[in-house]
Amino acid sequence: MNTVLGLYNYWIVIFLMMTGFYVVIAQGNLVKKVIGLNIFQISVFLLYITIGKVRGGTAPILPEDVTYSPDGLPIPPQGFDGWSNPLPSVLILTAIVVGVATTAVALALIVRIGEAYGTIEEDEILALDLEE
Amino acid sequence: MRSLWAAVMLTGIYSFLGASWMLILDAPDVAFTEAAVGAGLSTVLMLSTLALTGTTMKKQATSTLLPLVVVSLTGLALIYGTADMPYFGDPTAPAHQHLMPEFMADTVPSIHEAAGHHAETGVGVDNVVTAVLASYRGYDTLGETVVILTAGIGVLLILGGEKRFSSFFADLSLRDVPSMRHRAILRVATKLLIPYILLFALYVQFHGDYGPGGGFQAGVIFAAALILYGLVFGLRATLKVAPPSVVETLVALGVLLYAGTGVATMLLGGNFLDYSVLEHPLLPGVLPHGQHLGILLVELGVGITVAAVMITIFFAFVGREHPR
Amino acid sequence: MEQHLPILQIIVPLIAAPLCLLLRQRTLVLGFAICVCWATFAMAVMLLLRVAPANGGDPGFPMATVITYQLGGWMAPWGIEYRIDILSVFVLLIVSGIGATVLTYAPLSLSREIDRDQHYLFCAAYLLCLTGLLGIAITGDLFNLFVFLEISALSSYALISLGANQSRKALTAAFQYLVMGTIGATFILIGIGLMYQMTGTLNMTDMAARLDTFGGTRTVLVTFAFLTVGISLKMALFPLHLWLPGAYAYAPSVATAFLAATATKVSVYILLRFIFTLFKPQFAFEMLNFDLGLMALAILGIFAASTIAIFQTNIKRMLAYSSVAQIGYMVLGISFATVTGLTAGIVHLLNHALIKGGLFLAMGCIALRLGSVELEDMRGIGRRMPMTMFAWVLGGLGLVGVPVTAGFISKWYLISAALEKGWWPVAALVLLSSLLALVYVWRVVETAYFDSPADPQLDVAEAPLAMLIPVYVLIGASLFFGLSTSLSANVARYAAEMLLGVTS
């Protein structure tokens, strides 16, 4: 039981990831593939953030009147036991940017494909290509 | 589900829910960014795409067995991998023991201290995420800004091609995308909102040291204000406010500001992006110095490039001729 | 400034890219970009001189050194660190050298294939791709690697899509590359997250040290799997290679030449870092018997791809399948996990880059004059474009592995490595696959020299000198390294020894 309580967050995230992954590889419509990629990536971001969470912790922003403990660490505000980890946040901020950049380029390609082929369904495009 | 429009909307909602979950998990900066980018910008871009390619899809005829198998195997592999992971929220996990204490205490023995420079230990900024993002791992953030730049250039290459550059944008101003100018409520509400949105963008830009915020979120909000203006008042009006050549110049300038700060630190004797050498106050009392100045400059660079690229992408999508 | 050489190597092309945006005037931008690329190559050479062992590396002299550079002035692992060892500098040289040569060749080819108004954007994207690839080879931080991997990937998608002027298939090829590449990148991101969770750090040397103490075995296994599958997608390792033929065939000639010679090589470099620097070879090869699986995939890839290549009519597509096969050779060398095997894999990074780069540049010349890269249209071209075809033949011989060419050196090391381990069947398979290469190379040679021209009226001149010279630079280099291996194979051997932790 302890295992489930300890790991349930990862399993939820993994389920969400696989949903996104499934949409990417199973769907034939190009926009839906991009949607699947987005869901996949957002779930990976959630994975990182759940790794960074510390039980009883608070967001790693020091209040103005912060005081420090003898070994140099800041004392968390009233009611909290510690701080959550800032590093995953930093990594995910960058990863979100990479994700939206990829989405923008993907959508631009879809617009061009739609114009060139008249369709954005993968199987129709494949058929048109084979005809050539 | 056959309606792509509905699928996009649901994705936006999923992204927003994800952002809320991130907030609960003590990551407000990320939640902020995810809400602005995932729920906001991605949805806008997908809707613009649908406007050009159609909003419904045909019935799926492809087999789903192989994808299901692949996905199940991958999922099971991941779950198998969770067996040895630290429990959720465990404060004794390696990730929280190794680098985090020094980041929080902000006292990393830095290289310039060893070299005998006068040094403030650490970064000295309240939002530790910003400290790590803009200073300790500032180089990654430069990489992130370059990624945005690459996306902007990519979209310009993909969607800006067939016509000559100057006439592409000139065509935009000729073709008047139907505006909602005649809807009085929208018009008035937008006129009231936009100044506040812009002000909020500036607030987020400069307040990132003390609370959630920073260059990226500010850039997206700024671009959102302009996009709102474009949606309500039409493309022609927006082009007068933000001429594409100016916007394209800003795209380049943001990255140059960031990289230029790094070059300046090298010329002043430190390593690339070592802000502690920026000690001499440029404008005493007005501008900070050292780490604070460095972070200010690079975040500004990020904000400028992000806003400019988002606007450029918006122009590229919206200016595309509808297939007849 | 000398101490800043590591960062300058990346910053110079990085800053040049937005400057291209500002300059906008086509000739100015092209000239500027070409100068920047050559400066980048010069810096890579300077780094080589500082890293490589003294005196050509006779035993008894100091081993190769490692240069580190702290970005932001922060000590690793709190800050990001650049770490240049002999393998990194080898890859830096390949990427910057190819980047400079191909861009010098570019102006005439670009005018034929892409709108003149977009040339300044092309240069910006090209420089960004170069920056991304160089940044991967030089960094010691795993997340930094991911960021620059995505910079190179995004710019490649845009570069490939520019082939749409010639064929709309460039768009679908770019999209498929985007989807598969992003899945690969996301897998790598998952792997990085799990690595961080287990070790608490992102610095690769730090991670490797902490992995033993903190890594739970099941999580380590899954992490390794995700990282490997992710990079295999980017590397086009069979059977995850599906994006490559389309992407190389329909991209503009300059883009194909650059990407074919660099992007997959850098992905192989990343695989080497994962297996040997992060996880230590004992883990992958002794605990998992990964070497057998890798070898099987490599051999399958070599044969499947070479066979499919034989049936292609689009010669760029044929060369693309040939690339998949050649990557199989590199991975085969890695799977031996011995010094000779690794040397084979690493030296083939250079050799294949030169050969394929030269071949695709030659195809660009043919595309310039003929407007097509179909085998049908290339009939009799050997007599009308003798210099171009001669270069092509030399490159083709390199693919087969004829002595005197660089390809021979790689195959020599591969076969030696197989024989060292007593695996005669593998050595025989390598020879057999060379026969397959001979078949698809001969097809083109026969058509080019022995068939009568499809359209005798068509006035086809030799390719312009400005384009021929870079072709011969690359092909000539491949012959040079086929004859004199002190630079290439010795450096590769140092890298192999370093990766395996062997001290001489």
PDB file of N, CA, C and O in Angstrom, chain C residues 23-43:
ATOM      1  N   LEU C  23      20.954  41.973 -41.358  1.00  0.00           N
ATOM      2  CA  LEU C  23      21.649  42.440 -42.555  1.00  0.00           C
ATOM      3  C   LEU C  23      20.792  42.350 -43.809  1.00  0.00           C
ATOM      4  O   LEU C  23      20.813  43.212 -44.666  1.00  0.00           O
ATOM      5  N   ARG C  24      20.079  41.244 -43.937  1.00  0.00           N
ATOM      6  CA  ARG C  24      19.056  41.041 -44.940  1.00  0.00           C
ATOM      7  C   ARG C  24      19.493  41.050 -46.406  1.00  0.00           C
ATOM      8  O   ARG C  24      18.950  40.362 -47.233  1.00  0.00           O
ATOM      9  N   GLN C  25      20.504  41.803 -46.779  1.00  0.00           N
ATOM     10  CA  GLN C  25      20.906  41.880 -48.180  1.00  0.00           C
ATOM     11  C   GLN C  25      21.604  40.578 -48.558  1.00  0.00           C
ATOM     12  O   GLN C  25      22.565  40.164 -47.921  1.00  0.00           O
ATOM     13  N   ARG C  26      21.150  39.928 -49.620  1.00  0.00           N
ATOM     14  CA  ARG C  26      21.534  38.549 -49.921  1.00  0.00           C
ATOM     15  C   ARG C  26      23.039  38.318 -50.025  1.00  0.00           C
ATOM     16  O   ARG C  26      23.602  37.439 -49.377  1.00  0.00           O
ATOM     17  N   THR C  27      23.715  39.107 -50.844  1.00  0.00           N
ATOM     18  CA  THR C  27      25.142  38.864 -51.062  1.00  0.00           C
ATOM     19  C   THR C  27      25.929  39.114 -49.783  1.00  0.00           C
ATOM     20  O   THR C  27      26.827  38.360 -49.429  1.00  0.00           O
ATOM     21  N   LEU C  28      25.529  40.183 -49.083  1.00  0.00           N
ATOM     22  CA  LEU C  28      26.208  40.519 -47.843  1.00  0.00           C
ATOM     23  C   LEU C  28      26.067  39.382 -46.838  1.00  0.00           C
ATOM     24  O   LEU C  28      27.037  38.953 -46.212  1.00  0.00           O
ATOM     25  N   VAL C  29      24.832  38.877 -46.715  1.00  0.00           N
ATOM     26  CA  VAL C  29      24.584  37.819 -45.735  1.00  0.00           C
ATOM     27  C   VAL C  29      25.358  36.560 -46.089  1.00  0.00           C
ATOM     28  O   VAL C  29      25.976  35.933 -45.231  1.00  0.00           O
ATOM     29  N   LEU C  30      25.349  36.184 -47.358  1.00  0.00           N
ATOM     30  CA  LEU C  30      26.060  34.967 -47.762  1.00  0.00           C
ATOM     31  C   LEU C  30      27.549  35.087 -47.481  1.00  0.00           C
ATOM     32  O   LEU C  30      28.159  34.179 -46.909  1.00  0.00           O
ATOM     33  N   GLY C  31      28.114  36.208 -47.867  1.00  0.00           N
ATOM     34  CA  GLY C  31      29.541  36.388 -47.627  1.00  0.00           C
ATOM     35  C   GLY C  31      29.856  36.350 -46.143  1.00  0.00           C
ATOM     36  O   GLY C  31      30.788  35.675 -45.696  1.00  0.00           O
ATOM     37  N   PHE C  32      29.047  37.048 -45.364  1.00  0.00           N
ATOM     38  CA  PHE C  32      29.233  37.090 -43.922  1.00  0.00           C
ATOM     39  C   PHE C  32      29.139  35.688 -43.322  1.00  0.00           C
ATOM     40  O   PHE C  32      29.995  35.265 -42.546  1.00  0.00           O
ATOM     41  N   ALA C  33      28.102  34.959 -43.722  1.00  0.00           N
ATOM     42  CA  ALA C  33      27.891  33.623 -43.151  1.00  0.00           C
ATOM     43  C   ALA C  33      29.049  32.695 -43.505  1.00  0.00           C
ATOM     44  O   ALA C  33      29.494  31.896 -42.680  1.00  0.00           O
ATOM     45  N   ILE C  34      29.534  32.776 -44.736  1.00  0.00           N
ATOM     46  CA  ILE C  34      30.642  31.909 -45.139  1.00  0.00           C
ATOM     47  C   ILE C  34      31.884  32.227 -44.310  1.00  0.00           C
ATOM     48  O   ILE C  34      32.577  31.317 -43.836  1.00  0.00           O
ATOM     49  N   CYS C  35      32.152  33.506 -44.110  1.00  0.00           N
ATOM     50  CA  CYS C  35      33.310  33.872 -43.279  1.00  0.00           C
ATOM     51  C   CYS C  35      33.144  33.327 -41.867  1.00  0.00           C
ATOM     52  O   CYS C  35      34.086  32.791 -41.278  1.00  0.00           O
ATOM     53  N   VAL C  36      31.952  33.464 -41.319  1.00  0.00           N
ATOM     54  CA  VAL C  36      31.708  32.972 -39.964  1.00  0.00           C
ATOM     55  C   VAL C  36      31.963  31.476 -39.889  1.00  0.00           C
ATOM     56  O   VAL C  36      32.582  30.984 -38.949  1.00  0.00           O
ATOM     57  N   CYS C  37      31.496  30.727 -40.889  1.00  0.00           N
ATOM     58  CA  CYS C  37      31.678  29.273 -40.863  1.00  0.00           C
ATOM     59  C   CYS C  37      33.158  28.905 -40.893  1.00  0.00           C
ATOM     60  O   CYS C  37      33.586  27.995 -40.181  1.00  0.00           O
ATOM     61  N   TRP C  38      33.942  29.607 -41.715  1.00  0.00           N
ATOM     62  CA  TRP C  38      35.370  29.287 -41.754  1.00  0.00           C
ATOM     63  C   TRP C  38      36.052  29.664 -40.448  1.00  0.00           C
ATOM     64  O   TRP C  38      36.959  28.969 -39.972  1.00  0.00           O
ATOM     65  N   ALA C  39      35.609  30.767 -39.845  1.00  0.00           N
ATOM     66  CA  ALA C  39      36.173  31.138 -38.544  1.00  0.00           C
ATOM     67  C   ALA C  39      35.862  30.066 -37.510  1.00  0.00           C
ATOM     68  O   ALA C  39      36.706  29.712 -36.681  1.00  0.00           O
ATOM     69  N   THR C  40      34.648  29.517 -37.576  1.00  0.00           N
ATOM     70  CA  THR C  40      34.264  28.456 -36.654  1.00  0.00           C
ATOM     71  C   THR C  40      35.164  27.249 -36.832  1.00  0.00           C
ATOM     72  O   THR C  40      35.591  26.619 -35.866  1.00  0.00           O
ATOM     73  N   PHE C  41      35.445  26.905 -38.106  1.00  0.00           N
ATOM     74  CA  PHE C  41      36.328  25.770 -38.358  1.00  0.00           C
ATOM     75  C   PHE C  41      37.722  26.038 -37.807  1.00  0.00           C
ATOM     76  O   PHE C  41      38.341  25.163 -37.191  1.00  0.00           O
ATOM     77  N   ALA C  42      38.197  27.266 -38.004  1.00  0.00           N
ATOM     78  CA  ALA C  42      39.530  27.605 -37.487  1.00  0.00           C
ATOM     79  C   ALA C  42      39.583  27.411 -35.977  1.00  0.00           C
ATOM     80  O   ALA C  42      40.564  26.906 -35.429  1.00  0.00           O
ATOM     81  N   MET C  43      38.502  27.802 -35.298  1.00  0.00           N
ATOM     82  CA  MET C  43      38.482  27.645 -33.838  1.00  0.00           C
ATOM     83  C   MET C  43      38.502  26.182 -33.451  1.00  0.00           C
ATOM     84  O   MET C  43      39.145  25.795 -32.468  1.00  0.00           O
TER      85      MET C  43
END
